[in-house]
mmCIF file of C-alpha atoms and ligand atoms in Angstrom:
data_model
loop_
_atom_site.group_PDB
_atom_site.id
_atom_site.type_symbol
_atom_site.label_atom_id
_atom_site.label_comp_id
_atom_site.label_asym_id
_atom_site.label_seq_id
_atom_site.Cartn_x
_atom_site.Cartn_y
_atom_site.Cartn_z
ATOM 1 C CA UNK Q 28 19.298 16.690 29.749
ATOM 2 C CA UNK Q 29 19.632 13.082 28.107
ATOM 3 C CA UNK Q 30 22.239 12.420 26.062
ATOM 4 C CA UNK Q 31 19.379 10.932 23.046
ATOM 5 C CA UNK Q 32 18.407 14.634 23.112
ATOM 6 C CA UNK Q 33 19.828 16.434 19.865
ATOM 7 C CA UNK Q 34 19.891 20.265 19.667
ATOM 8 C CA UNK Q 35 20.607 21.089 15.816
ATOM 9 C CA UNK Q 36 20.093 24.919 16.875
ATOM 10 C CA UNK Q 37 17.476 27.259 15.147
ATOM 11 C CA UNK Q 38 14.626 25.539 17.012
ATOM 12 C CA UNK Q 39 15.067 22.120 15.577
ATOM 13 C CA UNK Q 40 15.559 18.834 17.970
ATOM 14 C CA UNK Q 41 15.228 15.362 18.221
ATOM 15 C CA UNK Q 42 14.653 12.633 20.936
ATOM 16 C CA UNK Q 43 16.137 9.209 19.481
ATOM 17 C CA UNK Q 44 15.180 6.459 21.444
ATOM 18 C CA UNK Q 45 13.615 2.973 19.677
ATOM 19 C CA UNK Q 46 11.335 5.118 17.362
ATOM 20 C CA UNK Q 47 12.337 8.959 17.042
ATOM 21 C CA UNK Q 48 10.476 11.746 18.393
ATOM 22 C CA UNK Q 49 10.758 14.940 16.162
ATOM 23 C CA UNK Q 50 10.490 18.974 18.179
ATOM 24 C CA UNK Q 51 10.474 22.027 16.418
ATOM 25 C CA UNK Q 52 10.244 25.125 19.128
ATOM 26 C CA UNK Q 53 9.765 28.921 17.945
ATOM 27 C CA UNK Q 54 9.155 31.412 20.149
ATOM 28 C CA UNK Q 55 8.042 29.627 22.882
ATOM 29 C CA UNK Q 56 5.198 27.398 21.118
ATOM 30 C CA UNK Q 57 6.773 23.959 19.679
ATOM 31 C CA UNK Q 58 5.391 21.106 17.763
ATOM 32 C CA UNK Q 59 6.009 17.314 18.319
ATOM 33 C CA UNK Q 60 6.307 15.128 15.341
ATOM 34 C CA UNK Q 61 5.189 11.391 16.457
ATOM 35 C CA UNK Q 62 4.942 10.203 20.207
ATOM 36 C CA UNK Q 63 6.927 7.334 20.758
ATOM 37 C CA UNK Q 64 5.870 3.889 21.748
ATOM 38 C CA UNK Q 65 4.086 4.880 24.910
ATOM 39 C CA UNK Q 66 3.764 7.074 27.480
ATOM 40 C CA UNK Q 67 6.753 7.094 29.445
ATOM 41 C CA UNK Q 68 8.530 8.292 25.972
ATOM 42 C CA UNK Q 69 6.343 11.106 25.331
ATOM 43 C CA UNK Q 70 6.584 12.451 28.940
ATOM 44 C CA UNK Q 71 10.358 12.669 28.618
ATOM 45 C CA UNK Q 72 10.246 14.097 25.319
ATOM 46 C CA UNK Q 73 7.371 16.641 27.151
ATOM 47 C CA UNK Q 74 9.804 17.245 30.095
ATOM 48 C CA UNK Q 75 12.538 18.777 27.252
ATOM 49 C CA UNK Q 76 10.469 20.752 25.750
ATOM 50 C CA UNK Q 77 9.459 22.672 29.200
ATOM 51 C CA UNK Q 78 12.977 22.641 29.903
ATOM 52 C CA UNK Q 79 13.226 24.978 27.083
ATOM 53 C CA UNK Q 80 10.407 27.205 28.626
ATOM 54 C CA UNK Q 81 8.409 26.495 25.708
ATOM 55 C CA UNK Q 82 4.801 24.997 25.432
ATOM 56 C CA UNK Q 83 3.715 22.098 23.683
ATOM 57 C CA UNK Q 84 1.075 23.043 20.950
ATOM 58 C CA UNK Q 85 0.773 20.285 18.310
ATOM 59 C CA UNK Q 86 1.334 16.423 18.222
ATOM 60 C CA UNK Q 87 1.789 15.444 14.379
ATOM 61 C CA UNK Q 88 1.922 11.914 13.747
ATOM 62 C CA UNK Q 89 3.541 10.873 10.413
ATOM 63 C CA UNK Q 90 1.722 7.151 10.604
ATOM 64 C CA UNK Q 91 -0.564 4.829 12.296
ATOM 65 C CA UNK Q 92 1.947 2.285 13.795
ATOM 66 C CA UNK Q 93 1.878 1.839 17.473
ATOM 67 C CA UNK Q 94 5.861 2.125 18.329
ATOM 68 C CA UNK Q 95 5.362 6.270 16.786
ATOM 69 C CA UNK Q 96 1.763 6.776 18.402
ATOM 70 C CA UNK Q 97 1.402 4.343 21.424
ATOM 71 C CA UNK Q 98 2.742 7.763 23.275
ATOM 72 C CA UNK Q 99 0.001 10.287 21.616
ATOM 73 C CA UNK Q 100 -3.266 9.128 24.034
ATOM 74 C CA UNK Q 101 -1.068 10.738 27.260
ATOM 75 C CA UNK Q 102 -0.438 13.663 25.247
ATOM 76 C CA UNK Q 103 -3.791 14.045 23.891
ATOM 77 C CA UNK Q 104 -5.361 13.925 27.746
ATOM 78 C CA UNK Q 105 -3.106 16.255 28.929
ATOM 79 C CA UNK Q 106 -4.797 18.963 25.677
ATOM 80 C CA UNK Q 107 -2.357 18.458 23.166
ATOM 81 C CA UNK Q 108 -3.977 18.980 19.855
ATOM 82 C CA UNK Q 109 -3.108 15.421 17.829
ATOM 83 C CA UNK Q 110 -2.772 15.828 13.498
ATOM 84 C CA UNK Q 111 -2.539 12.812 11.332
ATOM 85 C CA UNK Q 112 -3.548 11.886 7.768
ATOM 86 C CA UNK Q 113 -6.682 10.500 7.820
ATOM 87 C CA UNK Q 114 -6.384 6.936 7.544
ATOM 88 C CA UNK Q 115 -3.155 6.774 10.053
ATOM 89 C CA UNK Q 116 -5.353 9.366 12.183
ATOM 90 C CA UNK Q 117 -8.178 6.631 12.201
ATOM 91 C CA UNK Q 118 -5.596 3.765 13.719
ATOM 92 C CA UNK Q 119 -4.358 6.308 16.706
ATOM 93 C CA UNK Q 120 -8.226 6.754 17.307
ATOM 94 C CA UNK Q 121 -9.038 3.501 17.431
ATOM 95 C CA UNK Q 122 -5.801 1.102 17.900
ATOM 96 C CA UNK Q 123 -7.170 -2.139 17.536
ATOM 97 C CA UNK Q 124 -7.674 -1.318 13.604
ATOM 98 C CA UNK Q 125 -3.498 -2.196 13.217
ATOM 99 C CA UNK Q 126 -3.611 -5.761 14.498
ATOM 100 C CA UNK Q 127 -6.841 -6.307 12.822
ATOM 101 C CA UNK Q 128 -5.131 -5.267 9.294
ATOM 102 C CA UNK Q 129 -2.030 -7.481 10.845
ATOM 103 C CA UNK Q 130 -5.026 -10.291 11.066
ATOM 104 C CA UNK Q 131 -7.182 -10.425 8.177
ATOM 105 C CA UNK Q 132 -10.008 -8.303 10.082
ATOM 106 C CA UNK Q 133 -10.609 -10.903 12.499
ATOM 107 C CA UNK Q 134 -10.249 -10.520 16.144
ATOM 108 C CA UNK Q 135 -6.118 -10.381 16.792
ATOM 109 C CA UNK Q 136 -4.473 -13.122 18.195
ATOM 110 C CA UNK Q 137 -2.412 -12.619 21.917
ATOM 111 C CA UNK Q 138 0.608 -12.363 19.847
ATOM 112 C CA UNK Q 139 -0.746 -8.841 18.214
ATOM 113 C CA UNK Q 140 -1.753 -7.527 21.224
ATOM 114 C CA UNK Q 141 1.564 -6.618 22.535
ATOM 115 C CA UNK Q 142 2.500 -2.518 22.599
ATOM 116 C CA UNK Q 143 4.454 -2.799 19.230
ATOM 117 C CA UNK Q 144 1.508 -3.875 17.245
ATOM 118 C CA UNK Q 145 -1.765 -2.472 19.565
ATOM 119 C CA UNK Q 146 -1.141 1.106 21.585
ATOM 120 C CA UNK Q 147 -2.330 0.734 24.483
ATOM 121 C CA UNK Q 148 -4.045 4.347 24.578
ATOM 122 C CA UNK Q 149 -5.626 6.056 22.068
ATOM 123 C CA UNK Q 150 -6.746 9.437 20.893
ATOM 124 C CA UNK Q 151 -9.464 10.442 20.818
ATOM 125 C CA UNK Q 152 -9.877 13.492 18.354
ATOM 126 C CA UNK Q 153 -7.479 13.681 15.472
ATOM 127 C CA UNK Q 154 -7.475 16.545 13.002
ATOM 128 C CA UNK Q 155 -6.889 14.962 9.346
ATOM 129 C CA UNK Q 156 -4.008 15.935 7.612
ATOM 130 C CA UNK Q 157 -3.627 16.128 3.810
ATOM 131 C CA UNK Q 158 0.033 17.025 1.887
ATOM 132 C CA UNK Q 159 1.268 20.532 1.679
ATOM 133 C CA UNK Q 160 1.748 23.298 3.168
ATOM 134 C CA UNK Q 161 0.651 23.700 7.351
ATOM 135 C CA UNK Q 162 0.857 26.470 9.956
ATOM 136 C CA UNK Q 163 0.880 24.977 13.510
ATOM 137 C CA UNK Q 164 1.458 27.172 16.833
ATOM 138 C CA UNK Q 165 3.232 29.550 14.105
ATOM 139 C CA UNK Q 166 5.311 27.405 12.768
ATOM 140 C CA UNK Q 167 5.166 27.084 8.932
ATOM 141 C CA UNK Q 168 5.219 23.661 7.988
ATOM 142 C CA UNK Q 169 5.018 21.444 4.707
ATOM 143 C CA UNK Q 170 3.905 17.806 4.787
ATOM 144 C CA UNK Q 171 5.372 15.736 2.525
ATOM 145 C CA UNK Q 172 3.476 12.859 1.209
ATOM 146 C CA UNK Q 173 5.612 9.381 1.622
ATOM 147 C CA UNK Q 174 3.435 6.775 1.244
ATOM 148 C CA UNK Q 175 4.067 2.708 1.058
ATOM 149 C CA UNK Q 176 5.333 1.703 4.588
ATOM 150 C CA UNK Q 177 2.157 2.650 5.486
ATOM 151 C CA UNK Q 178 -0.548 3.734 3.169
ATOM 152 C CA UNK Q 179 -0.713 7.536 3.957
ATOM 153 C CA UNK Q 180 2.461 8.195 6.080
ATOM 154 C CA UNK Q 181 3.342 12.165 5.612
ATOM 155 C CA UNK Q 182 6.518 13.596 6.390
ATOM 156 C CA UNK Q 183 6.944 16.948 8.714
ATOM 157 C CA UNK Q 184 9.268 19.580 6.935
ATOM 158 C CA UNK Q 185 10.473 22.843 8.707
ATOM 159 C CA UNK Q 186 13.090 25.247 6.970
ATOM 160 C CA UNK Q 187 15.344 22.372 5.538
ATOM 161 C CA UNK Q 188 14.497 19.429 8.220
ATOM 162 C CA UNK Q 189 12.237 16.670 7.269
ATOM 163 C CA UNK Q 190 11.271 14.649 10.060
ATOM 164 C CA UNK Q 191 10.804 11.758 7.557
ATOM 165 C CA UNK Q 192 9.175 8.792 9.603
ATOM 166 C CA UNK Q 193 9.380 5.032 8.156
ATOM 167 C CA UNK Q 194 10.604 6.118 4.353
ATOM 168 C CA UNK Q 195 14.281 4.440 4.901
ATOM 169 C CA UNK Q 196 15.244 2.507 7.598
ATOM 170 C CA UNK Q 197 18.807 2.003 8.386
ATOM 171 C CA UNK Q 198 21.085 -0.457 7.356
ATOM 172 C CA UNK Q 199 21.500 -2.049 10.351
ATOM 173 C CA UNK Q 200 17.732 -2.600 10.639
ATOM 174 C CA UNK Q 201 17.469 -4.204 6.998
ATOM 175 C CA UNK Q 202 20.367 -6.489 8.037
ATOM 176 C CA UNK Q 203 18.149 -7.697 11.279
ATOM 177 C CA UNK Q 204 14.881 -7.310 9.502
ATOM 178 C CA UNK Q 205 15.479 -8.202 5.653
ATOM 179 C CA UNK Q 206 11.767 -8.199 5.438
ATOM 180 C CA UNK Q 207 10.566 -4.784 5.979
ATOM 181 C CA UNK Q 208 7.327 -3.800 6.737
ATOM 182 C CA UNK Q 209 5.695 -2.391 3.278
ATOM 183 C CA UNK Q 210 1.592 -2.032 2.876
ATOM 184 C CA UNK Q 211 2.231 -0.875 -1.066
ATOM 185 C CA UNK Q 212 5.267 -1.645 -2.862
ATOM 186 C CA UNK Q 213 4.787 0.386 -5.994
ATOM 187 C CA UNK Q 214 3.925 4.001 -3.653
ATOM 188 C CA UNK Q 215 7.194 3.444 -1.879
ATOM 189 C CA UNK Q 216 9.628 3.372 -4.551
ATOM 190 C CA UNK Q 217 7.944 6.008 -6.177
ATOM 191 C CA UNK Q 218 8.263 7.506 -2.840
ATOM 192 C CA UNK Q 219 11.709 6.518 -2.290
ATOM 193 C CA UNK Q 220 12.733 7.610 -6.329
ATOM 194 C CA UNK Q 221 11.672 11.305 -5.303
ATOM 195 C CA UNK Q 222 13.137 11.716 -1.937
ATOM 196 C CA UNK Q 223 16.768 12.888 -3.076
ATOM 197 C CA UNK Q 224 15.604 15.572 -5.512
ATOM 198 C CA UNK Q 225 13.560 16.986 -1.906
ATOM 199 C CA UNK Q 226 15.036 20.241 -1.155
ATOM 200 C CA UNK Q 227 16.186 19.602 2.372
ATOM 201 C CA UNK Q 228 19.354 19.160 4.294
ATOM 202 C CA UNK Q 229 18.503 17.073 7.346
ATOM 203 C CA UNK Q 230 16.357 14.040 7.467
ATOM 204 C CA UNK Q 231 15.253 12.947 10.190
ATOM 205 C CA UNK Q 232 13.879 9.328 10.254
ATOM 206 C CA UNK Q 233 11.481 7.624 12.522
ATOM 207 C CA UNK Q 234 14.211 4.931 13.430
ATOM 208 C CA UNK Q 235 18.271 4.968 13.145
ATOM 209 C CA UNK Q 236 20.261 8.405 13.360
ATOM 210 C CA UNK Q 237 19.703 11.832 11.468
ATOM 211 C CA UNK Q 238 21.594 12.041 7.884
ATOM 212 C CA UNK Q 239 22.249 15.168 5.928
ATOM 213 C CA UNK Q 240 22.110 12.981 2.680
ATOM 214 C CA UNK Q 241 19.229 10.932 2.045
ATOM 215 C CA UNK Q 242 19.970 9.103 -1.511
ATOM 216 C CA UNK Q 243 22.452 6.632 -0.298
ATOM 217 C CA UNK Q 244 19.767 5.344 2.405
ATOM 218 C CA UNK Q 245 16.910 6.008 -0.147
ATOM 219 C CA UNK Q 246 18.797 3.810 -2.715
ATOM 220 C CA UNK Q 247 19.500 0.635 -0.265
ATOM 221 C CA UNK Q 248 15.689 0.552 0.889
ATOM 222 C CA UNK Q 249 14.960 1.057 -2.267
ATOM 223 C CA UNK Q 250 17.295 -2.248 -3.508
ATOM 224 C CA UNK Q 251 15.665 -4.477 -0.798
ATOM 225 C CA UNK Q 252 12.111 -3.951 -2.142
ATOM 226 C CA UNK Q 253 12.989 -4.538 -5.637
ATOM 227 C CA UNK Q 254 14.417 -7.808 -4.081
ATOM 228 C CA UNK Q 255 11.820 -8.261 -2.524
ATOM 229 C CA UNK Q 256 9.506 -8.407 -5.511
ATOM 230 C CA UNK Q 257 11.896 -10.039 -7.880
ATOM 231 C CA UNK Q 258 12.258 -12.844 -4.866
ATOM 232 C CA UNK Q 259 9.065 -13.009 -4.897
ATOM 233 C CA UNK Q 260 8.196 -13.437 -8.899
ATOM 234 C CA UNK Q 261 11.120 -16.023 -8.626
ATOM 235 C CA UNK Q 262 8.885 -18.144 -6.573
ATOM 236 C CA UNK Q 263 6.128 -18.752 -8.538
ATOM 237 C CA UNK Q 264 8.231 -21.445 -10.247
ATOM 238 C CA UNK Q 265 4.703 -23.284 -9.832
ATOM 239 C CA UNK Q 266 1.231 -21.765 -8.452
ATOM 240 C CA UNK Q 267 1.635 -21.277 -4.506
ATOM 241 C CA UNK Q 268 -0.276 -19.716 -2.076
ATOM 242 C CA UNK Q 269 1.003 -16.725 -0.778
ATOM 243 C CA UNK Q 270 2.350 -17.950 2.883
ATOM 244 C CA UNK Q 271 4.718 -20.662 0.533
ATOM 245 C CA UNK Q 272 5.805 -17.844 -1.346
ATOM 246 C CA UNK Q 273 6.511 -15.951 1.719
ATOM 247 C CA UNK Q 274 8.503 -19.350 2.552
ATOM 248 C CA UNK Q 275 10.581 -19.471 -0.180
ATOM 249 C CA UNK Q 276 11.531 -15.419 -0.004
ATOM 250 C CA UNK Q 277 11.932 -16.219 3.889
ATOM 251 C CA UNK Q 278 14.424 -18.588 3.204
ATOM 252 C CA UNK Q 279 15.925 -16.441 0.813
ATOM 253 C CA UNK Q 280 17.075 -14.357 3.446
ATOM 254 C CA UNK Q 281 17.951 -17.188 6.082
ATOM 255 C CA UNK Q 282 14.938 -15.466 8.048
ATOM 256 C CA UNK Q 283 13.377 -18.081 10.767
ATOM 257 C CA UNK Q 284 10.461 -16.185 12.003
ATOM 258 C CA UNK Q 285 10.698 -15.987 16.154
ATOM 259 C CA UNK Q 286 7.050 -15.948 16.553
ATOM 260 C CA UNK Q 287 3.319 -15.532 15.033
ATOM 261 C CA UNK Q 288 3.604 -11.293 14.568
ATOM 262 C CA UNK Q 289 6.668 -11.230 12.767
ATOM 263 C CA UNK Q 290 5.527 -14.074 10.442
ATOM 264 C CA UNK Q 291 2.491 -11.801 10.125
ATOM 265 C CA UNK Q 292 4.373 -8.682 9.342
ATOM 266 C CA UNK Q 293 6.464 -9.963 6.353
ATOM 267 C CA UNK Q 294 3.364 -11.858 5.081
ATOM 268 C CA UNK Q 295 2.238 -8.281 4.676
ATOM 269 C CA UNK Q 296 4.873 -7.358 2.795
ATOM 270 C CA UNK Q 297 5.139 -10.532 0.699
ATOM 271 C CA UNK Q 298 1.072 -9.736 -0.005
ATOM 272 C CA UNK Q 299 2.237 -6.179 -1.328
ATOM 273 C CA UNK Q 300 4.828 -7.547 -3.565
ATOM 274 C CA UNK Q 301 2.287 -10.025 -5.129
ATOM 275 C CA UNK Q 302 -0.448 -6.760 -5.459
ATOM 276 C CA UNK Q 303 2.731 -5.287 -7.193
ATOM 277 C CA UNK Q 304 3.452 -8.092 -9.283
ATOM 278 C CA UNK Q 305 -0.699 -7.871 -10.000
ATOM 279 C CA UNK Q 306 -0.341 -4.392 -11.325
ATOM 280 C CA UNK Q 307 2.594 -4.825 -13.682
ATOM 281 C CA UNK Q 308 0.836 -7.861 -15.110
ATOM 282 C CA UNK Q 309 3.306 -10.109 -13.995
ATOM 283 C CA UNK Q 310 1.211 -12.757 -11.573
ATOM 284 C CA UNK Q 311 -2.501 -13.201 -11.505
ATOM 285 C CA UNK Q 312 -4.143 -15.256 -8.693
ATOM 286 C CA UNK Q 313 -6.809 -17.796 -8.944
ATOM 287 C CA UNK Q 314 -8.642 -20.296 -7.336
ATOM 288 C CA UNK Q 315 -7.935 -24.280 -7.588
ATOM 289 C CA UNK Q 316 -9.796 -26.377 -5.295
ATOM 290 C CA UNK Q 317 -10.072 -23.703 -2.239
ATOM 291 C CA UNK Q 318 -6.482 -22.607 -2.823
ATOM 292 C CA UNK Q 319 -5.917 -19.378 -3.711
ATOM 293 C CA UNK Q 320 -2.876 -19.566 -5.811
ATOM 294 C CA UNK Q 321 -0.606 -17.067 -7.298
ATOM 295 C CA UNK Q 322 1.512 -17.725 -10.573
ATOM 296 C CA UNK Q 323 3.154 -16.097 -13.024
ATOM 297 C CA UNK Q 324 1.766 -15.048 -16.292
HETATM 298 ZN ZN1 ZN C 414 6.179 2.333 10.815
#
């Protein structure tokens, strides 16, 4: 067996690799939570579950980004049954929808085309998912809503594992990516202020190793979008446009972007921060001469 293959006994496992792959096995019938970035990570996470002599009956996905379902299309053809909430459900159906977001709804440039950003199989049937609690292949489950790195992300709980997804990333990925990826600001720290009083013991998240404790990690991610914001209040000194805001907060961080998708990605984030800042009241945007400019109120 690989040595990324966990066993945390009483049926729970996980295959860390570049995005996690979540297994929960009773009784012979086991559950998948998210598919990995393609195929060739979904097949090895397959060939450890029939290891185990069990069968794979469910493929939940906690979100529509490519690197947790680019490996779901394989699965799918081969009769796996694939859940998602809806919206994340509707990006695994039809993966060009995540670089067109990335994009502005027009056709995606070559540089979103790439695996990370389009899957490069899709699925076709997925059964919608709302919060709460799921059987699947006999398993009782509870999906946990954790929205704001993506709009309807769910986590997968079992007994007193939470396969968690994109709600904290690790510190070592805020340290490389100081920027990270949000779609709503205000959902995620609401998210991220209720994920220590969940009742579970093991979280398991999408990227990074497992941790028993999820408050310390909750409370750094947590830190970085506040800075975030408050960076990005700070630099409507004078009415900019949101890619010179995203400028200033870039250089904030000493971030040079390497090339046009990661540029693309933070400018999401820097857009949620300014929707934030809407909200609260604190920035309103305008036009001025075919600019469309953001400043503080
Ligand atoms: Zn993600």
């Amino acid at each position: 067996m690989s040595t990324n293959w966990l066993d945390f006994g009483a049926g729970i496992y996980a295959l860390l690799g570049g995005s996690n792959i979540g297994v929960i096995i009773s009784e012979g019938r086991a559950v998948m939570v998210d598919a990995g970035l393609d195929r060739s990570v979904s097949r090895k996470a397959l060939r450890e579950i029939e290891a185990l002599h069990a069968r794979l009956e469910a493929l939940v996905l906690t979100h529509g980004h490519a690197d947790h379902f680019g490996g779901a299309g394989w699965l799918a053809e081969r009769g796996v049954p694939v859940y998602a909430p809806p919206l994340e459900g509707a990006i695994a159906a039809q993966p060009l929808l995540e670089p067109l977001f990335l994009y502005g709804g027009a056709a995606p440039i070559a540089e979103l085309r790439g695996k990370f950003t389009l899957a490069q199989e899709s699925v076709r049937r997925v059964e919608p998912l709302i919060p709460g609690p799921l059987t699947l292949a006999g398993l009782p489950l509870t999906l946990v809503p954790l929205r704001g790195h993506a709009p309807e992300q769910l986590g997968v709980a079992y007994g007193e594992t939470c396969y968690c997804g994109d709600v904290v990333f690790p510190a070592e990925t805020l340290a490389r990516h100081p920027i990270l990826f949000c779609t709503d600001l205000d959902a995620w720290l609401e998210t991220l202020a209720g994920l220590p009083a969940l009742p579970y013991t093991r979280f398991i998240p999408g990227h990074g190793e497992p941790v028993a404790e999820i408050a310390p990690l909750a409370a750094l991610n947590a830190a970085r979008l506040q800075e975030i914001r408050t960076l990005t209040w700070e630099a409507l000194t004078e009415p900019r446009e949101s890619s010179e805001v995203l400028r200033v907060v870039a250089a904030a961080y000493d971030v040079t972007f390497a090339a046009p998708q990661f540029y693309l990605l933070a400018l999401t984030t820097l857009h949620a921060a300014l929707t934030s800042l809407q909200r609260a009241g604190a920035a309103v945007v305008e036009m001025d001469a075919n600019r469309m400019l953001w400043r503080r109120t």
